Amino acid sequence: PVDTGSVAGVNLIAGTLYELKSDGALAPGLAESGTVSDDGLSWTFVLREGLLFSDGSPLTASDVKATIERSKADAANLYPWMVAPIVSVEAPSPTEVVIELDRQYTSLPNVLAQPAMMIMPAAGLDAGASFFDAPVSAGQYRLDAWGGSASATFVVNEHYFGDAPAIQTLEFVTIEDVNTRLAQVKSGQVDLAIDLPPSLLPQIS
């Protein structure tokens, strides 16, 4: 089964080279531009100037390189197809990323907009598994509190390059029992519940 709560959390904190807007349109994200070679086998992405991760540390092309290389090397990666055509990633300057492919991959910008391709700091990835207890990226929100508990709090990332979201704080709470989940929505204890089974539909108005 898919842990939809964790997926939603990643969506909040993920800073990606491109972004998918609510209407499905692709827009520049951390990368202000991307160009492809005539043969379609080399993409060059130029990052925005002055990018910062949610912890205030600089975000550079070296972090993009480290992130994609980790994705390719990670045996537990659930989305290996996303990076399968990538042969190499280079960072010739702090704001320039060059991705070489083994075949034409016209959907690469779209793939780089997926939260699973969120850019993470190279230094954090070097720290190993402990980094993911308090992951850092460059999305609209940052993880403010979790610590392995049943709840996680997200607050606006003050270093986000774009417009700040309207909602300042979001709290995710894990409620294992689906009946309790629905009851807490009805009572107003929580605003939204996900993954309710169809058998509970008659109870929902």
Short mmCIF file of C-alpha atoms in Angstrom, two decimals:
data_model
loop_
_atom_site.label_atom_id
_atom_site.label_comp_id
_atom_site.label_asym_id
_atom_site.label_seq_id
_atom_site.Cartn_x
_atom_site.Cartn_y
_atom_site.Cartn_z
CA PRO A 1 0.00 0.00 0.00
CA VAL A 2 1.03 3.60 -0.58
CA ASP A 3 1.68 5.75 2.49
CA THR A 4 -0.36 8.68 1.21
CA GLY A 5 0.36 10.78 4.29
CA SER A 6 4.09 10.64 3.68
CA VAL A 7 3.56 11.32 -0.03
CA ALA A 8 1.50 14.40 0.86
CA GLY A 9 4.24 15.54 3.25
CA VAL A 10 6.88 15.19 0.56
CA ASN A 11 4.67 17.25 -1.75
CA LEU A 12 4.74 20.08 0.80
CA ILE A 13 8.49 20.23 1.36
CA ALA A 14 9.74 19.24 -2.09
CA GLY A 15 11.73 21.79 -4.03
CA THR A 16 11.99 20.58 -7.63
CA LEU A 17 13.62 21.90 -10.79
CA TYR A 18 10.18 22.33 -12.34
CA GLU A 19 6.71 22.62 -10.83
CA LEU A 20 3.30 21.38 -11.89
CA LYS A 21 0.60 23.99 -11.40
CA SER A 22 -2.98 23.26 -10.37
CA ASP A 23 -4.08 23.22 -14.01
CA GLY A 24 -1.38 20.68 -14.88
CA ALA A 25 0.86 23.18 -16.65
CA LEU A 26 4.61 22.82 -16.28
CA ALA A 27 6.42 25.87 -14.90
CA PRO A 28 10.00 26.72 -13.90
CA GLY A 29 10.83 25.83 -10.31
CA LEU A 30 14.34 25.86 -8.91
CA ALA A 31 15.52 25.90 -12.53
CA GLU A 32 14.71 29.12 -14.34
CA SER A 33 15.38 27.50 -17.72
CA GLY A 34 16.20 24.24 -19.45
CA THR A 35 17.53 23.59 -22.95
CA VAL A 36 18.11 20.40 -24.84
CA SER A 37 20.80 19.63 -27.42
CA ASP A 38 19.93 19.05 -31.07
CA ASP A 39 20.31 15.28 -30.69
CA GLY A 40 18.10 15.27 -27.58
CA LEU A 41 20.74 13.52 -25.46
CA SER A 42 21.93 16.42 -23.32
CA TRP A 43 19.89 18.80 -21.15
CA THR A 44 21.29 21.94 -19.53
CA PHE A 45 19.40 23.52 -16.65
CA VAL A 46 20.17 26.94 -15.20
CA LEU A 47 19.20 27.43 -11.56
CA ARG A 48 17.77 30.60 -10.11
CA GLU A 49 20.30 32.82 -8.38
CA GLY A 50 20.43 32.86 -4.59
CA LEU A 51 18.46 29.69 -3.91
CA LEU A 52 18.31 28.47 -0.31
CA PHE A 53 17.18 25.26 1.33
CA SER A 54 14.59 25.52 4.08
CA ASP A 55 17.38 25.49 6.70
CA GLY A 56 18.93 28.58 5.09
CA SER A 57 21.88 26.80 3.48
CA PRO A 58 22.72 27.56 -0.18
CA LEU A 59 21.23 25.33 -2.88
CA THR A 60 23.58 24.83 -5.81
CA ALA A 61 24.05 22.63 -8.84
CA SER A 62 26.19 20.28 -6.73
CA ASP A 63 23.12 19.48 -4.63
CA VAL A 64 21.12 18.71 -7.78
CA LYS A 65 23.90 16.42 -8.96
CA ALA A 66 24.09 14.62 -5.59
CA THR A 67 20.31 14.19 -5.45
CA ILE A 68 19.98 12.65 -8.91
CA GLU A 69 23.02 10.43 -8.43
CA ARG A 70 21.58 9.15 -5.15
CA SER A 71 18.28 8.44 -6.88
CA LYS A 72 20.06 6.36 -9.52
CA ALA A 73 22.14 4.46 -6.96
CA ASP A 74 19.35 3.83 -4.43
CA ALA A 75 18.26 0.20 -4.66
CA ALA A 76 15.11 1.07 -2.68
CA ASN A 77 14.02 3.78 -5.12
CA LEU A 78 10.34 3.23 -5.93
CA TYR A 79 10.65 5.22 -9.16
CA PRO A 80 13.76 3.90 -10.93
CA TRP A 81 12.18 4.52 -14.35
CA MET A 82 12.36 8.25 -13.74
CA VAL A 83 16.15 8.26 -13.79
CA ALA A 84 16.81 5.18 -15.94
CA PRO A 85 17.75 7.16 -19.12
CA ILE A 86 20.20 9.37 -17.20
CA VAL A 87 23.85 8.46 -17.86
CA SER A 88 25.56 11.25 -15.94
CA VAL A 89 25.00 14.55 -14.14
CA GLU A 90 27.56 17.34 -14.03
CA ALA A 91 27.65 20.69 -12.26
CA PRO A 92 30.04 22.88 -14.29
CA SER A 93 29.07 25.94 -12.23
CA PRO A 94 27.04 26.61 -9.06
CA THR A 95 23.97 27.44 -11.16
CA GLU A 96 24.36 25.05 -14.10
CA VAL A 97 23.40 21.38 -14.29
CA VAL A 98 24.08 19.18 -17.33
CA ILE A 99 22.29 15.84 -17.64
CA GLU A 100 23.45 13.33 -20.26
CA LEU A 101 21.04 10.65 -21.49
CA ASP A 102 21.30 7.34 -23.31
CA ARG A 103 18.19 8.12 -25.35
CA GLN A 104 15.89 11.02 -26.07
CA TYR A 105 13.75 11.81 -23.02
CA THR A 106 11.37 14.63 -23.89
CA SER A 107 9.44 14.18 -20.65
CA LEU A 108 12.51 14.90 -18.49
CA PRO A 109 11.32 18.37 -17.34
CA ASN A 110 7.98 16.84 -16.37
CA VAL A 111 9.75 14.07 -14.46
CA LEU A 112 11.90 16.66 -12.66
CA ALA A 113 8.70 18.31 -11.43
CA GLN A 114 7.65 15.22 -9.47
CA PRO A 115 8.01 15.42 -5.65
CA ALA A 116 9.98 12.16 -5.77
CA MET A 117 12.70 14.19 -7.52
CA MET A 118 12.92 16.82 -4.77
CA ILE A 119 16.36 18.37 -4.46
CA MET A 120 18.18 17.68 -1.20
CA PRO A 121 21.45 19.07 0.18
CA ALA A 122 24.52 17.00 -0.68
CA ALA A 123 25.80 17.45 2.87
CA GLY A 124 22.56 16.04 4.26
CA LEU A 125 22.64 13.03 1.97
CA ASP A 126 26.23 12.38 3.06
CA ALA A 127 24.94 12.11 6.64
CA GLY A 128 23.05 8.95 5.76
CA ALA A 129 19.70 7.70 7.05
CA SER A 130 19.55 10.20 9.92
CA PHE A 131 19.00 13.00 7.40
CA PHE A 132 15.52 11.64 6.63
CA ASP A 133 14.42 12.04 10.25
CA ALA A 134 14.35 15.78 9.52
CA PRO A 135 14.58 16.07 5.72
CA VAL A 136 15.47 19.39 4.13
CA SER A 137 14.45 20.60 0.68
CA ALA A 138 13.29 23.89 -0.85
CA GLY A 139 9.52 23.66 -1.27
CA GLN A 140 6.76 25.94 0.01
CA TYR A 141 6.84 24.34 3.46
CA ARG A 142 9.42 22.93 5.84
CA LEU A 143 9.01 20.10 8.33
CA ASP A 144 8.86 21.81 11.72
CA ALA A 145 8.21 18.89 14.06
CA TRP A 146 7.95 15.14 13.75
CA GLY A 147 10.55 13.02 15.55
CA GLY A 148 8.98 9.74 14.49
CA SER A 149 5.69 10.44 16.28
CA ALA A 150 2.13 10.02 14.99
CA SER A 151 1.92 13.69 14.01
CA ALA A 152 4.00 15.99 11.83
CA THR A 153 3.82 19.78 11.63
CA PHE A 154 4.71 21.78 8.54
CA VAL A 155 5.21 25.54 8.48
CA VAL A 156 5.83 27.98 5.65
CA ASN A 157 9.40 27.88 4.33
CA GLU A 158 10.58 31.47 4.63
CA HIS A 159 13.35 30.76 2.12
CA TYR A 160 11.03 29.58 -0.66
CA PHE A 161 11.79 31.43 -3.90
CA GLY A 162 8.15 31.89 -4.91
CA ASP A 163 4.97 33.26 -3.40
CA ALA A 164 4.20 32.15 0.15
CA PRO A 165 1.18 29.83 0.53
CA ALA A 166 -1.95 31.14 2.23
CA ILE A 167 -2.00 28.51 4.99
CA GLN A 168 0.80 29.07 7.48
CA THR A 169 0.76 25.78 9.39
CA LEU A 170 -0.39 22.26 8.55
CA GLU A 171 -0.49 19.31 10.93
CA PHE A 172 -0.70 15.71 9.74
CA VAL A 173 -1.96 13.16 12.28
CA THR A 174 -1.86 9.40 11.77
CA ILE A 175 -5.16 7.83 12.84
CA GLU A 176 -4.98 4.10 12.21
CA ASP A 177 -8.66 3.23 12.70
CA VAL A 178 -10.75 4.43 9.76
CA ASN A 179 -13.93 4.77 11.84
CA THR A 180 -12.11 7.03 14.30
CA ARG A 181 -10.73 8.98 11.37
CA LEU A 182 -14.20 9.66 10.04
CA ALA A 183 -15.59 10.44 13.51
CA GLN A 184 -12.90 13.06 14.07
CA VAL A 185 -13.77 14.77 10.79
CA LYS A 186 -17.44 14.84 11.77
CA SER A 187 -16.62 16.28 15.20
CA GLY A 188 -14.28 18.90 13.77
CA GLN A 189 -11.18 17.51 15.49
CA VAL A 190 -9.55 17.22 12.09
CA ASP A 191 -10.32 19.11 8.89
CA LEU A 192 -9.70 16.37 6.36
CA ALA A 193 -9.31 12.60 6.33
CA ILE A 194 -7.83 10.55 3.51
CA ASP A 195 -7.98 6.89 2.50
CA LEU A 196 -11.48 6.26 3.82
CA PRO A 197 -12.84 2.95 2.51
CA PRO A 198 -15.95 2.88 0.26
CA SER A 199 -17.86 1.02 2.98
CA LEU A 200 -18.00 4.27 4.98
CA LEU A 201 -19.59 6.27 2.15
CA PRO A 202 -23.15 5.85 3.53
CA GLN A 203 -21.99 7.68 6.69
CA ILE A 204 -20.72 10.68 4.77
CA SER A 205 -22.96 13.56 3.82
#
